[in-house]
mmCIF file of C-alpha atoms and ligand atoms in Angstrom:
data_model
loop_
_atom_site.group_PDB
_atom_site.id
_atom_site.type_symbol
_atom_site.label_atom_id
_atom_site.label_comp_id
_atom_site.label_asym_id
_atom_site.label_seq_id
_atom_site.Cartn_x
_atom_site.Cartn_y
_atom_site.Cartn_z
ATOM 1 C CA MET A 1 32.412 -0.409 -6.611
ATOM 2 C CA PHE A 2 30.027 1.580 -9.613
ATOM 3 C CA TYR A 3 30.606 0.939 -13.214
ATOM 4 C CA LEU A 4 28.391 2.527 -15.749
ATOM 5 C CA PRO A 5 29.641 2.445 -19.652
ATOM 6 C CA THR A 6 26.275 3.877 -21.241
ATOM 7 C CA LYS A 7 26.068 7.160 -22.413
ATOM 8 C CA ILE A 8 22.738 9.318 -21.714
ATOM 9 C CA VAL A 9 21.296 12.204 -23.774
ATOM 10 C CA PHE A 10 18.265 13.077 -21.951
ATOM 11 C CA LYS A 11 16.667 16.263 -23.438
ATOM 12 C CA ILE A 12 13.746 16.509 -25.176
ATOM 13 C CA GLU A 13 14.675 15.778 -29.415
ATOM 14 C CA ALA A 14 17.510 13.662 -27.786
ATOM 15 C CA VAL A 15 17.163 11.231 -31.090
ATOM 16 C CA LYS A 16 17.903 14.909 -33.125
ATOM 17 C CA LEU A 17 20.968 16.280 -31.012
ATOM 18 C CA ALA A 18 22.216 12.634 -30.714
ATOM 19 C CA ALA A 19 22.349 11.991 -34.371
ATOM 20 C CA LEU A 20 25.796 11.722 -35.438
ATOM 21 C CA GLN A 21 26.511 9.314 -32.001
ATOM 22 C CA ILE A 22 23.455 7.211 -33.064
ATOM 23 C CA GLN A 23 24.631 7.063 -36.822
ATOM 24 C CA SER A 24 28.592 5.741 -35.888
ATOM 25 C CA PHE A 25 27.289 2.911 -34.691
ATOM 26 C CA GLY A 26 27.013 1.287 -38.274
ATOM 27 C CA LYS A 27 25.316 2.227 -41.816
ATOM 28 C CA LYS A 28 22.034 -0.263 -40.903
ATOM 29 C CA PRO A 29 20.363 -0.748 -37.641
ATOM 30 C CA LEU A 30 17.765 -3.570 -36.771
ATOM 31 C CA ILE A 31 15.030 -1.310 -35.096
ATOM 32 C CA VAL A 32 13.697 -3.744 -32.564
ATOM 33 C CA THR A 33 10.428 -2.262 -30.593
ATOM 34 C CA GLY A 34 6.936 -3.430 -30.221
ATOM 35 C CA ALA A 35 3.648 -3.844 -32.260
ATOM 36 C CA SER A 36 2.658 0.129 -31.632
ATOM 37 C CA SER A 37 4.937 1.436 -29.171
ATOM 38 C CA ALA A 38 7.802 2.992 -31.347
ATOM 39 C CA ILE A 39 5.337 4.483 -33.915
ATOM 40 C CA ALA A 40 2.512 5.894 -31.113
ATOM 41 C CA SER A 41 5.593 7.135 -29.351
ATOM 42 C CA GLY A 42 7.019 9.093 -32.620
ATOM 43 C CA ALA A 43 10.440 7.685 -31.803
ATOM 44 C CA GLN A 44 10.206 5.352 -34.833
ATOM 45 C CA GLN A 45 10.076 8.167 -37.445
ATOM 46 C CA ASP A 46 12.591 10.351 -35.815
ATOM 47 C CA VAL A 47 14.764 7.309 -36.003
ATOM 48 C CA LYS A 48 14.198 6.428 -39.309
ATOM 49 C CA ALA A 49 14.768 9.994 -40.454
ATOM 50 C CA LEU A 50 18.878 9.158 -39.605
ATOM 51 C CA PHE A 51 19.609 6.418 -42.260
ATOM 52 C CA ALA A 52 19.136 4.878 -45.546
ATOM 53 C CA ASP A 53 18.327 1.647 -44.648
ATOM 54 C CA TYR A 54 17.476 -0.306 -41.623
ATOM 55 C CA GLN A 55 15.378 -3.668 -40.959
ATOM 56 C CA ILE A 56 11.960 -3.405 -38.709
ATOM 57 C CA TYR A 57 11.735 -6.502 -36.035
ATOM 58 C CA ALA A 58 8.201 -5.249 -34.779
ATOM 59 C CA GLU A 59 7.328 -8.701 -33.160
ATOM 60 C CA ILE A 60 8.438 -8.232 -29.328
ATOM 61 C CA LYS A 61 5.401 -8.753 -26.659
ATOM 62 C CA GLU A 62 5.089 -7.780 -23.318
ATOM 63 C CA ASN A 63 8.002 -10.314 -21.529
ATOM 64 C CA PRO A 64 9.631 -11.613 -24.225
ATOM 65 C CA GLU A 65 9.494 -14.744 -25.127
ATOM 66 C CA LEU A 66 12.527 -16.707 -26.304
ATOM 67 C CA ASP A 67 11.253 -17.420 -29.398
ATOM 68 C CA SER A 68 10.808 -13.918 -30.650
ATOM 69 C CA ILE A 69 14.633 -13.613 -29.712
ATOM 70 C CA MET A 70 15.842 -16.231 -31.827
ATOM 71 C CA ARG A 71 13.790 -14.663 -34.932
ATOM 72 C CA GLY A 72 15.105 -11.578 -34.383
ATOM 73 C CA ALA A 73 18.476 -12.624 -34.022
ATOM 74 C CA GLU A 74 18.290 -14.713 -37.153
ATOM 75 C CA VAL A 75 16.330 -11.491 -38.816
ATOM 76 C CA PHE A 76 19.533 -9.089 -37.716
ATOM 77 C CA THR A 77 22.019 -11.724 -39.867
ATOM 78 C CA GLN A 78 19.620 -12.138 -42.634
ATOM 79 C CA SER A 79 19.707 -8.842 -43.709
ATOM 80 C CA GLY A 80 22.658 -7.710 -43.196
ATOM 81 C CA CYS A 81 22.472 -5.098 -39.976
ATOM 82 C CA ASP A 82 25.512 -4.014 -38.093
ATOM 83 C CA PHE A 83 23.827 -2.727 -35.011
ATOM 84 C CA ILE A 84 20.974 -2.619 -32.424
ATOM 85 C CA ILE A 85 18.331 0.121 -31.589
ATOM 86 C CA GLY A 86 15.800 -0.754 -29.088
ATOM 87 C CA ILE A 87 12.724 1.305 -28.898
ATOM 88 C CA GLY A 88 9.859 0.408 -26.958
ATOM 89 C CA GLY A 89 9.445 0.240 -23.102
ATOM 90 C CA GLY A 90 11.515 -2.742 -21.096
ATOM 91 C CA SER A 91 10.187 -5.569 -23.400
ATOM 92 C CA PRO A 92 11.803 -4.118 -26.429
ATOM 93 C CA LEU A 93 14.387 -2.654 -24.769
ATOM 94 C CA ASP A 94 15.329 -6.362 -22.914
ATOM 95 C CA ALA A 95 14.848 -8.049 -25.867
ATOM 96 C CA ALA A 96 17.391 -5.867 -28.117
ATOM 97 C CA LYS A 97 20.299 -6.864 -25.619
ATOM 98 C CA ALA A 98 19.258 -10.428 -26.098
ATOM 99 C CA ILE A 99 19.087 -10.158 -29.668
ATOM 100 C CA SER A 100 22.503 -8.302 -30.087
ATOM 101 C CA VAL A 101 24.463 -11.038 -27.530
ATOM 102 C CA ALA A 102 22.337 -13.877 -29.929
ATOM 103 C CA ALA A 103 23.413 -12.616 -33.055
ATOM 104 C CA ALA A 104 26.937 -12.044 -31.930
ATOM 105 C CA ASN A 105 27.580 -15.173 -30.425
ATOM 106 C CA GLN A 106 25.492 -17.389 -32.397
ATOM 107 C CA LEU A 107 23.994 -18.773 -29.829
ATOM 108 C CA ASN A 108 20.895 -21.314 -29.758
ATOM 109 C CA LEU A 109 18.016 -21.177 -27.594
ATOM 110 C CA ASP A 110 19.099 -22.990 -24.842
ATOM 111 C CA GLN A 111 21.763 -20.623 -24.604
ATOM 112 C CA LEU A 112 19.697 -17.708 -24.366
ATOM 113 C CA TYR A 113 20.916 -17.273 -20.828
ATOM 114 C CA SER A 114 24.447 -18.984 -20.942
ATOM 115 C CA THR A 115 26.322 -15.923 -19.674
ATOM 116 C CA GLU A 116 29.588 -17.411 -19.989
ATOM 117 C CA LEU A 117 28.971 -17.991 -23.801
ATOM 118 C CA PHE A 118 28.831 -14.039 -24.679
ATOM 119 C CA GLN A 119 32.256 -13.210 -25.469
ATOM 120 C CA LYS A 120 30.814 -9.823 -27.851
ATOM 121 C CA ALA A 121 27.751 -7.707 -28.520
ATOM 122 C CA TYR A 122 26.441 -6.063 -31.560
ATOM 123 C CA PRO A 123 26.486 -1.880 -30.515
ATOM 124 C CA ILE A 124 22.906 -1.646 -29.108
ATOM 125 C CA VAL A 125 20.975 1.969 -28.840
ATOM 126 C CA ALA A 126 18.246 2.079 -26.318
ATOM 127 C CA ILE A 127 15.220 4.685 -26.733
ATOM 128 C CA PRO A 128 12.473 3.789 -24.097
ATOM 129 C CA THR A 129 9.042 4.968 -24.346
ATOM 130 C CA THR A 130 7.673 4.161 -20.962
ATOM 131 C CA SER A 131 9.398 5.309 -17.695
ATOM 132 C CA GLY A 132 9.841 2.692 -15.498
ATOM 133 C CA THR A 133 12.358 -0.340 -16.527
ATOM 134 C CA GLY A 134 15.191 2.240 -16.440
ATOM 135 C CA SER A 135 16.498 -0.757 -18.956
ATOM 136 C CA GLU A 136 18.392 1.600 -21.038
ATOM 137 C CA VAL A 137 21.161 2.083 -18.300
ATOM 138 C CA THR A 138 21.329 -1.848 -17.214
ATOM 139 C CA GLN A 139 23.213 -4.602 -18.255
ATOM 140 C CA PHE A 140 19.645 -6.621 -17.887
ATOM 141 C CA SER A 141 17.641 -9.062 -20.054
ATOM 142 C CA VAL A 142 14.321 -10.545 -18.543
ATOM 143 C CA LEU A 143 12.969 -12.898 -20.868
ATOM 144 C CA ASN A 144 10.071 -15.427 -20.556
ATOM 145 C CA ASP A 145 10.472 -18.965 -20.868
ATOM 146 C CA ASN A 146 7.887 -19.775 -23.241
ATOM 147 C CA ARG A 147 8.362 -23.671 -22.384
ATOM 148 C CA SER A 148 8.670 -23.557 -18.525
ATOM 149 C CA GLY A 149 6.554 -20.903 -18.173
ATOM 150 C CA LYS A 150 8.982 -18.914 -15.844
ATOM 151 C CA LYS A 151 10.511 -15.561 -15.971
ATOM 152 C CA ALA A 152 14.155 -14.659 -14.935
ATOM 153 C CA GLY A 153 16.941 -12.223 -16.080
ATOM 154 C CA TRP A 154 20.383 -11.769 -16.943
ATOM 155 C CA GLY A 155 23.355 -9.629 -16.642
ATOM 156 C CA HIS A 156 25.985 -9.160 -18.257
ATOM 157 C CA PRO A 157 28.650 -6.331 -18.782
ATOM 158 C CA LEU A 158 28.508 -6.332 -23.000
ATOM 159 C CA ALA A 159 24.241 -5.753 -22.346
ATOM 160 C CA PHE A 160 24.833 -2.443 -21.606
ATOM 161 C CA PRO A 161 23.784 -0.109 -24.555
ATOM 162 C CA ARG A 162 26.381 1.969 -25.391
ATOM 163 C CA LEU A 163 23.831 4.761 -25.625
ATOM 164 C CA ALA A 164 20.661 5.511 -23.962
ATOM 165 C CA ILE A 165 18.331 8.049 -26.081
ATOM 166 C CA VAL A 166 15.835 9.306 -22.990
ATOM 167 C CA ASP A 167 13.262 11.887 -24.647
ATOM 168 C CA PRO A 168 10.234 12.256 -22.396
ATOM 169 C CA ARG A 169 7.857 13.088 -25.318
ATOM 170 C CA TYR A 170 8.021 9.897 -26.570
ATOM 171 C CA THR A 171 6.017 9.200 -22.965
ATOM 172 C CA LEU A 172 3.408 11.069 -23.799
ATOM 173 C CA SER A 173 1.099 8.729 -25.715
ATOM 174 C CA LEU A 174 1.499 6.255 -22.720
ATOM 175 C CA SER A 175 -1.786 5.058 -21.249
ATOM 176 C CA ALA A 176 -2.838 6.191 -17.345
ATOM 177 C CA GLU A 177 -2.645 2.280 -16.463
ATOM 178 C CA VAL A 178 1.322 1.977 -18.005
ATOM 179 C CA THR A 179 2.399 5.167 -16.717
ATOM 180 C CA LYS A 180 1.450 4.096 -12.936
ATOM 181 C CA ASN A 181 2.953 0.855 -13.533
ATOM 182 C CA THR A 182 6.578 1.600 -14.958
ATOM 183 C CA ALA A 183 6.508 4.969 -12.274
ATOM 184 C CA ILE A 184 5.748 1.822 -10.047
ATOM 185 C CA ASP A 185 8.478 -0.512 -11.387
ATOM 186 C CA ALA A 186 11.001 2.762 -11.261
ATOM 187 C CA LEU A 187 9.794 3.213 -7.701
ATOM 188 C CA SER A 188 10.497 -0.649 -6.948
ATOM 189 C CA HIS A 189 13.935 -0.065 -8.441
ATOM 190 C CA LEU A 190 15.152 2.508 -5.928
ATOM 191 C CA LEU A 191 14.056 1.119 -2.779
ATOM 192 C CA GLU A 192 15.756 -2.179 -4.123
ATOM 193 C CA GLY A 193 18.885 0.244 -4.077
ATOM 194 C CA LEU A 194 18.183 0.511 -0.286
ATOM 195 C CA TYR A 195 17.196 -3.550 0.314
ATOM 196 C CA SER A 196 19.614 -4.839 -1.731
ATOM 197 C CA ALA A 197 22.504 -6.655 0.554
ATOM 198 C CA ASN A 198 24.751 -4.996 -2.856
ATOM 199 C CA ARG A 199 23.677 -1.642 -2.156
ATOM 200 C CA GLU A 200 25.868 1.372 -3.881
ATOM 201 C CA PRO A 201 26.038 3.952 -1.400
ATOM 202 C CA LEU A 202 27.217 6.195 -4.056
ATOM 203 C CA CYS A 203 23.585 5.662 -5.240
ATOM 204 C CA PHE A 204 22.411 7.026 -2.356
ATOM 205 C CA PRO A 205 21.250 11.050 -3.292
ATOM 206 C CA MET A 206 19.856 9.437 -6.786
ATOM 207 C CA ILE A 207 17.507 7.074 -4.931
ATOM 208 C CA HIS A 208 16.403 9.485 -2.326
ATOM 209 C CA LYS A 209 16.391 11.773 -5.648
ATOM 210 C CA GLY A 210 14.004 9.898 -7.536
ATOM 211 C CA MET A 211 11.714 8.519 -4.757
ATOM 212 C CA SER A 212 11.023 12.275 -4.199
ATOM 213 C CA LEU A 213 10.228 12.630 -7.881
ATOM 214 C CA ILE A 214 7.823 10.198 -8.548
ATOM 215 C CA ILE A 215 5.772 10.451 -5.346
ATOM 216 C CA LYS A 216 5.633 14.026 -6.409
ATOM 217 C CA ASN A 217 4.992 13.423 -10.190
ATOM 218 C CA LEU A 218 2.917 9.972 -10.078
ATOM 219 C CA PRO A 219 -0.047 11.804 -9.252
ATOM 220 C CA ARG A 220 0.402 14.859 -11.279
ATOM 221 C CA THR A 221 1.261 12.878 -14.803
ATOM 222 C CA LEU A 222 -2.010 10.591 -13.827
ATOM 223 C CA LYS A 223 -4.411 13.967 -13.418
ATOM 224 C CA ASP A 224 -2.778 15.457 -16.946
ATOM 225 C CA PRO A 225 -0.980 13.349 -18.599
ATOM 226 C CA SER A 226 0.236 16.146 -21.389
ATOM 227 C CA ASN A 227 2.200 17.609 -18.284
ATOM 228 C CA LEU A 228 5.735 17.446 -20.152
ATOM 229 C CA GLU A 229 7.378 18.852 -16.927
ATOM 230 C CA ALA A 230 5.716 16.125 -14.330
ATOM 231 C CA ARG A 231 6.781 13.175 -17.839
ATOM 232 C CA CYS A 232 10.352 14.892 -17.728
ATOM 233 C CA ALA A 233 10.879 14.065 -13.767
ATOM 234 C CA LEU A 234 9.436 10.535 -14.371
ATOM 235 C CA SER A 235 11.711 9.590 -17.085
ATOM 236 C CA GLN A 236 14.432 10.888 -14.961
ATOM 237 C CA ALA A 237 13.518 8.948 -11.785
ATOM 238 C CA SER A 238 13.358 6.095 -14.262
ATOM 239 C CA ILE A 239 16.894 6.554 -15.429
ATOM 240 C CA TYR A 240 18.331 6.991 -11.442
ATOM 241 C CA GLY A 241 16.082 3.297 -10.889
ATOM 242 C CA GLY A 242 18.133 1.568 -13.756
ATOM 243 C CA MET A 243 21.587 3.009 -12.443
ATOM 244 C CA THR A 244 20.724 1.983 -9.211
ATOM 245 C CA ILE A 245 19.808 -1.573 -9.844
ATOM 246 C CA SER A 246 22.774 -1.526 -12.259
ATOM 247 C CA GLN A 247 24.963 -1.868 -9.584
ATOM 248 C CA GLY A 248 23.557 -3.917 -6.672
ATOM 249 C CA SER A 249 20.783 -5.485 -8.190
ATOM 250 C CA THR A 250 17.262 -6.555 -7.172
ATOM 251 C CA SER A 251 16.172 -8.812 -4.513
ATOM 252 C CA LEU A 252 13.023 -10.258 -3.360
ATOM 253 C CA GLN A 253 10.863 -7.411 -3.978
ATOM 254 C CA HIS A 254 11.144 -8.756 -7.864
ATOM 255 C CA SER A 255 11.167 -12.134 -7.909
ATOM 256 C CA ILE A 256 8.237 -12.081 -6.231
ATOM 257 C CA GLY A 257 6.612 -10.647 -8.909
ATOM 258 C CA TYR A 258 7.462 -12.517 -12.178
ATOM 259 C CA PRO A 259 5.465 -15.687 -11.042
ATOM 260 C CA LEU A 260 2.389 -12.954 -10.814
ATOM 261 C CA THR A 261 2.953 -11.725 -14.253
ATOM 262 C CA THR A 262 3.433 -15.456 -16.092
ATOM 263 C CA VAL A 263 0.833 -17.137 -14.313
ATOM 264 C CA PHE A 264 -1.684 -14.374 -14.059
ATOM 265 C CA LYS A 265 -0.592 -11.881 -16.685
ATOM 266 C CA VAL A 266 0.053 -9.583 -13.946
ATOM 267 C CA PRO A 267 2.319 -6.143 -15.746
ATOM 268 C CA HIS A 268 5.943 -6.073 -14.209
ATOM 269 C CA GLY A 269 5.861 -3.030 -12.672
ATOM 270 C CA LEU A 270 2.128 -3.459 -11.151
ATOM 271 C CA ALA A 271 3.424 -7.074 -9.762
ATOM 272 C CA ASN A 272 6.110 -4.726 -8.138
ATOM 273 C CA GLY A 273 3.422 -2.705 -6.524
ATOM 274 C CA ILE A 274 1.238 -4.606 -5.076
ATOM 275 C CA VAL A 275 3.683 -6.489 -2.826
ATOM 276 C CA MET A 276 5.245 -3.288 -2.474
ATOM 277 C CA LYS A 277 3.894 -2.677 1.056
ATOM 278 C CA GLN A 278 4.876 -6.430 2.388
ATOM 279 C CA ILE A 279 8.008 -6.374 1.370
ATOM 280 C CA MET A 280 8.786 -3.078 2.922
ATOM 281 C CA LYS A 281 7.877 -4.672 6.386
ATOM 282 C CA LEU A 282 9.332 -7.561 6.289
ATOM 283 C CA TYR A 283 12.335 -5.938 5.178
ATOM 284 C CA LYS A 284 12.248 -3.494 7.720
ATOM 285 C CA PRO A 285 14.221 -4.612 10.711
ATOM 286 C CA ALA A 286 17.458 -4.710 8.348
ATOM 287 C CA VAL A 287 16.898 -1.555 6.446
ATOM 288 C CA HIS A 288 14.704 0.700 8.973
ATOM 289 C CA GLY A 289 17.906 3.498 9.332
ATOM 290 C CA LEU A 290 18.199 3.663 5.377
ATOM 291 C CA LEU A 291 14.158 3.892 5.069
ATOM 292 C CA GLU A 292 14.018 6.690 7.406
ATOM 293 C CA GLU A 293 16.880 8.480 5.730
ATOM 294 C CA ALA A 294 15.336 8.772 2.386
ATOM 295 C CA PHE A 295 12.092 9.245 3.342
ATOM 296 C CA GLY A 296 13.060 12.092 5.599
ATOM 297 C CA SER A 297 15.274 13.877 2.568
ATOM 298 C CA PHE A 298 11.786 14.846 1.066
ATOM 299 C CA HIS A 299 9.807 15.265 4.498
ATOM 300 C CA PHE A 300 8.367 12.052 4.242
ATOM 301 C CA SER A 301 7.550 9.070 6.524
ATOM 302 C CA ILE A 302 6.909 5.604 6.000
ATOM 303 C CA GLU A 303 3.641 6.147 7.004
ATOM 304 C CA ASP A 304 3.212 8.741 4.477
ATOM 305 C CA PHE A 305 4.701 6.551 1.584
ATOM 306 C CA PHE A 306 1.585 3.779 2.499
ATOM 307 C CA ALA A 307 -0.771 6.603 2.313
ATOM 308 C CA TRP A 308 0.853 7.378 -1.102
ATOM 309 C CA LEU A 309 0.365 3.709 -2.548
ATOM 310 C CA ASP A 310 -3.019 3.298 -0.882
ATOM 311 C CA ASP A 311 -4.607 6.414 -3.075
ATOM 312 C CA LEU A 312 -3.106 4.931 -6.297
ATOM 313 C CA ASN A 313 -5.240 2.006 -6.211
ATOM 314 C CA LEU A 314 -3.217 -0.610 -6.731
ATOM 315 C CA ASN A 315 -4.730 -4.236 -7.428
ATOM 316 C CA ALA A 316 -4.569 -7.068 -9.882
ATOM 317 C CA ASP A 317 -7.083 -9.987 -9.863
ATOM 318 C CA VAL A 318 -5.058 -13.093 -8.964
ATOM 319 C CA GLN A 319 -6.160 -16.020 -7.122
ATOM 320 C CA ILE A 320 -2.965 -17.784 -4.889
ATOM 321 C CA THR A 321 -4.172 -21.342 -4.522
ATOM 322 C CA GLU A 322 -2.500 -24.505 -3.284
ATOM 323 C CA GLU A 323 -0.769 -25.605 -6.239
ATOM 324 C CA PHE A 324 0.541 -22.259 -7.172
ATOM 325 C CA ILE A 325 2.391 -21.721 -3.680
ATOM 326 C CA THR A 326 3.754 -25.557 -4.281
ATOM 327 C CA GLN A 327 4.808 -24.823 -7.627
ATOM 328 C CA ARG A 328 6.131 -21.323 -6.866
ATOM 329 C CA VAL A 329 7.499 -20.755 -4.050
ATOM 330 C CA PRO A 330 10.335 -23.188 -4.826
ATOM 331 C CA GLU A 331 11.041 -20.523 -7.780
ATOM 332 C CA VAL A 332 11.024 -17.704 -6.417
ATOM 333 C CA MET A 333 13.641 -19.074 -3.567
ATOM 334 C CA SER A 334 15.697 -19.935 -6.119
ATOM 335 C CA SER A 335 16.225 -16.880 -8.012
ATOM 336 C CA ARG A 336 19.424 -15.344 -8.185
ATOM 337 C CA ASN A 337 18.023 -12.292 -7.002
ATOM 338 C CA MET A 338 17.283 -14.005 -3.369
ATOM 339 C CA LEU A 339 20.954 -13.813 -2.556
ATOM 340 C CA ASN A 340 20.556 -9.448 -2.150
ATOM 341 C CA ASN A 341 18.334 -9.692 0.590
ATOM 342 C CA PRO A 342 19.054 -7.451 3.146
ATOM 343 C CA LEU A 343 17.717 -10.614 5.902
ATOM 344 C CA GLU A 344 17.014 -14.635 5.280
ATOM 345 C CA VAL A 345 13.989 -14.958 3.700
ATOM 346 C CA THR A 346 11.767 -18.311 4.023
ATOM 347 C CA ALA A 347 9.187 -19.959 1.892
ATOM 348 C CA GLU A 348 7.093 -19.882 4.482
ATOM 349 C CA GLN A 349 6.978 -15.749 4.660
ATOM 350 C CA ILE A 350 7.382 -15.657 0.578
ATOM 351 C CA ALA A 351 3.801 -17.741 0.896
ATOM 352 C CA ASP A 352 2.417 -15.566 3.218
ATOM 353 C CA ILE A 353 2.860 -12.481 1.377
ATOM 354 C CA PHE A 354 1.340 -14.471 -1.555
ATOM 355 C CA LEU A 355 -1.519 -15.700 0.109
ATOM 356 C CA SER A 356 -2.238 -11.595 1.790
ATOM 357 C CA LEU A 357 -2.778 -10.703 -2.462
ATOM 358 C CA THR A 358 -6.164 -12.790 -2.259
HETATM 359 P P1 LIG B 1 6.508 -3.251 -22.092
HETATM 360 O O1 LIG B 1 6.296 -4.533 -21.362
HETATM 361 O O2 LIG B 1 7.922 -2.796 -22.957
HETATM 362 O O3 LIG B 1 5.354 -2.351 -22.828
HETATM 363 C C1 LIG B 1 3.761 -2.169 -22.005
HETATM 364 C C2 LIG B 1 3.066 -2.025 -23.359
HETATM 365 O O4 LIG B 1 3.072 -0.594 -22.975
HETATM 366 C C3 LIG B 1 2.745 -2.279 -24.623
HETATM 367 O O5 LIG B 1 1.425 -2.781 -24.859
HETATM 368 C C4 LIG B 1 3.644 -1.485 -25.148
HETATM 369 O O6 LIG B 1 3.376 -1.174 -26.593
HETATM 370 C C5 LIG B 1 2.883 -0.308 -24.308
HETATM 371 N N1 LIG B 1 3.283 0.936 -24.801
HETATM 372 C C6 LIG B 1 5.017 1.180 -24.185
HETATM 373 N N2 LIG B 1 5.585 2.749 -24.521
HETATM 374 C C7 LIG B 1 4.002 3.496 -25.343
HETATM 375 C C8 LIG B 1 4.127 4.930 -25.632
HETATM 376 N N3 LIG B 1 5.079 5.414 -25.791
HETATM 377 N N4 LIG B 1 2.664 5.063 -26.214
HETATM 378 C C9 LIG B 1 1.848 4.114 -26.054
HETATM 379 N N5 LIG B 1 2.224 2.078 -26.048
HETATM 380 C C10 LIG B 1 3.107 2.138 -25.235
HETATM 381 O O7 LIG B 1 6.302 -2.166 -20.587
HETATM 382 P P2 LIG B 1 7.641 -1.882 -19.608
HETATM 383 O O8 LIG B 1 6.690 -2.232 -18.053
HETATM 384 O O9 LIG B 1 8.340 -0.358 -19.956
HETATM 385 O O10 LIG B 1 9.028 -3.354 -19.794
HETATM 386 C C11 LIG B 1 8.377 -4.473 -18.638
HETATM 387 C C12 LIG B 1 9.337 -5.223 -19.081
HETATM 388 O O11 LIG B 1 10.599 -4.628 -19.211
HETATM 389 C C13 LIG B 1 9.210 -6.501 -17.966
HETATM 390 O O12 LIG B 1 9.505 -7.796 -19.202
HETATM 391 C C14 LIG B 1 10.229 -6.204 -17.282
HETATM 392 O O13 LIG B 1 10.893 -7.660 -16.388
HETATM 393 C C15 LIG B 1 11.084 -5.666 -17.816
HETATM 394 N N6 LIG B 1 12.447 -4.933 -16.956
HETATM 395 C C16 LIG B 1 13.542 -5.345 -17.693
HETATM 396 C C17 LIG B 1 14.758 -4.539 -16.752
HETATM 397 C C18 LIG B 1 15.550 -3.979 -16.851
HETATM 398 O O14 LIG B 1 17.046 -3.793 -16.299
HETATM 399 N N7 LIG B 1 16.407 -4.823 -18.033
HETATM 400 C C19 LIG B 1 14.223 -3.272 -15.428
HETATM 401 C C20 LIG B 1 12.804 -3.729 -14.568
HETATM 402 C C21 LIG B 1 12.107 -4.471 -15.625
HETATM 403 P P3 LIG B 1 4.209 -2.393 -27.573
HETATM 404 O O15 LIG B 1 3.492 -3.600 -27.353
HETATM 405 O O16 LIG B 1 3.497 -1.604 -28.927
HETATM 406 O O17 LIG B 1 5.261 -2.334 -27.420
HETATM 407 ZN ZN1 LIG B 2 11.248 -3.814 -12.507
#
């Protein structure tokens, strides 16, 4: 089954073009964003121009914490907002979704993952300023429980943004590091569309196209960050990646990265990137044909891909200790994404992948 209720406007000057649609959701939006991305990208200015009244909530940090969701829901209610506009990378977009359901269902901190309590949501408009998570077209929200130090996601159909506004110009202000890490995140999502036991074959043409767009255009963008055509290609691939995981979800490729982010502060996309080869090798017996078909569609091979990845020089400073293995391997084993692996994965195999990083 393919279900994606989000309307997507993917265009230069998309906010202006979709002005009436954005305004149709209410009179006073809560603009949920991070410290600087909404302003640096230019998106906040474009959105503010559409409303006489709005409330800005700019307290979302990378890997949003539950506390910041609760405060956002409070601000939403107290300031009389009637819908939510998330502007930023995956962190503010995921936070916008969580704030929407938290405010609409009057959830408390302990209920932010209790999807069975989600009866309604305020409309969400998602405006990405990175090209990676695809959160603008998914029903997922990945949050960091600052009490347990555990990062985990939930998914609910009510959390699909009603409208995704994707203007690749907003990614022109990204640093090279964030550009690279987020493109690798999008690539992970596309690969997950082949890996997932819940894979949706209707997504395969998008997956193939998205992979080729990133492989061709990430090096071009890194060489010339102002190349708007290459930035457009990365935004397009990111949408395809989001559409892909919205149908088939993610697997070990993603859940193994979460502890690397919470413990060692490795950015999400980079955490996926440094285990990408190991996961591909692990899954290969189950997905060899699908990988060959995907890479073959743009005259690449798995070996070419590994060489391409090597050229990106992805690395992170992680010190894998025995304590880390003891604590975090069971956490990964118990994550909901593990149900989507294309073959059985053991705790020892996960430990081996972690240990390969030091
Ligand atoms: P992010 O955490 O949202 O942002 C990373 C950094 O980039 C922040 O410092 C941010 O600044 C900055 N930034 C963003 N846009 C910018 C721009 N245009 N110009 C300058 N700086 C900019 O990064 P992300 O990789 O997009 O999102 C990662 C999060 O998304 C993770 O928590 C991950 O788990 C989640 N995720 C969700 C899904 C989903 O389906 N929902 C899928 C994959 C990943 P500010 O601090 O000012 O914002
Ligand atoms: Zn991701």
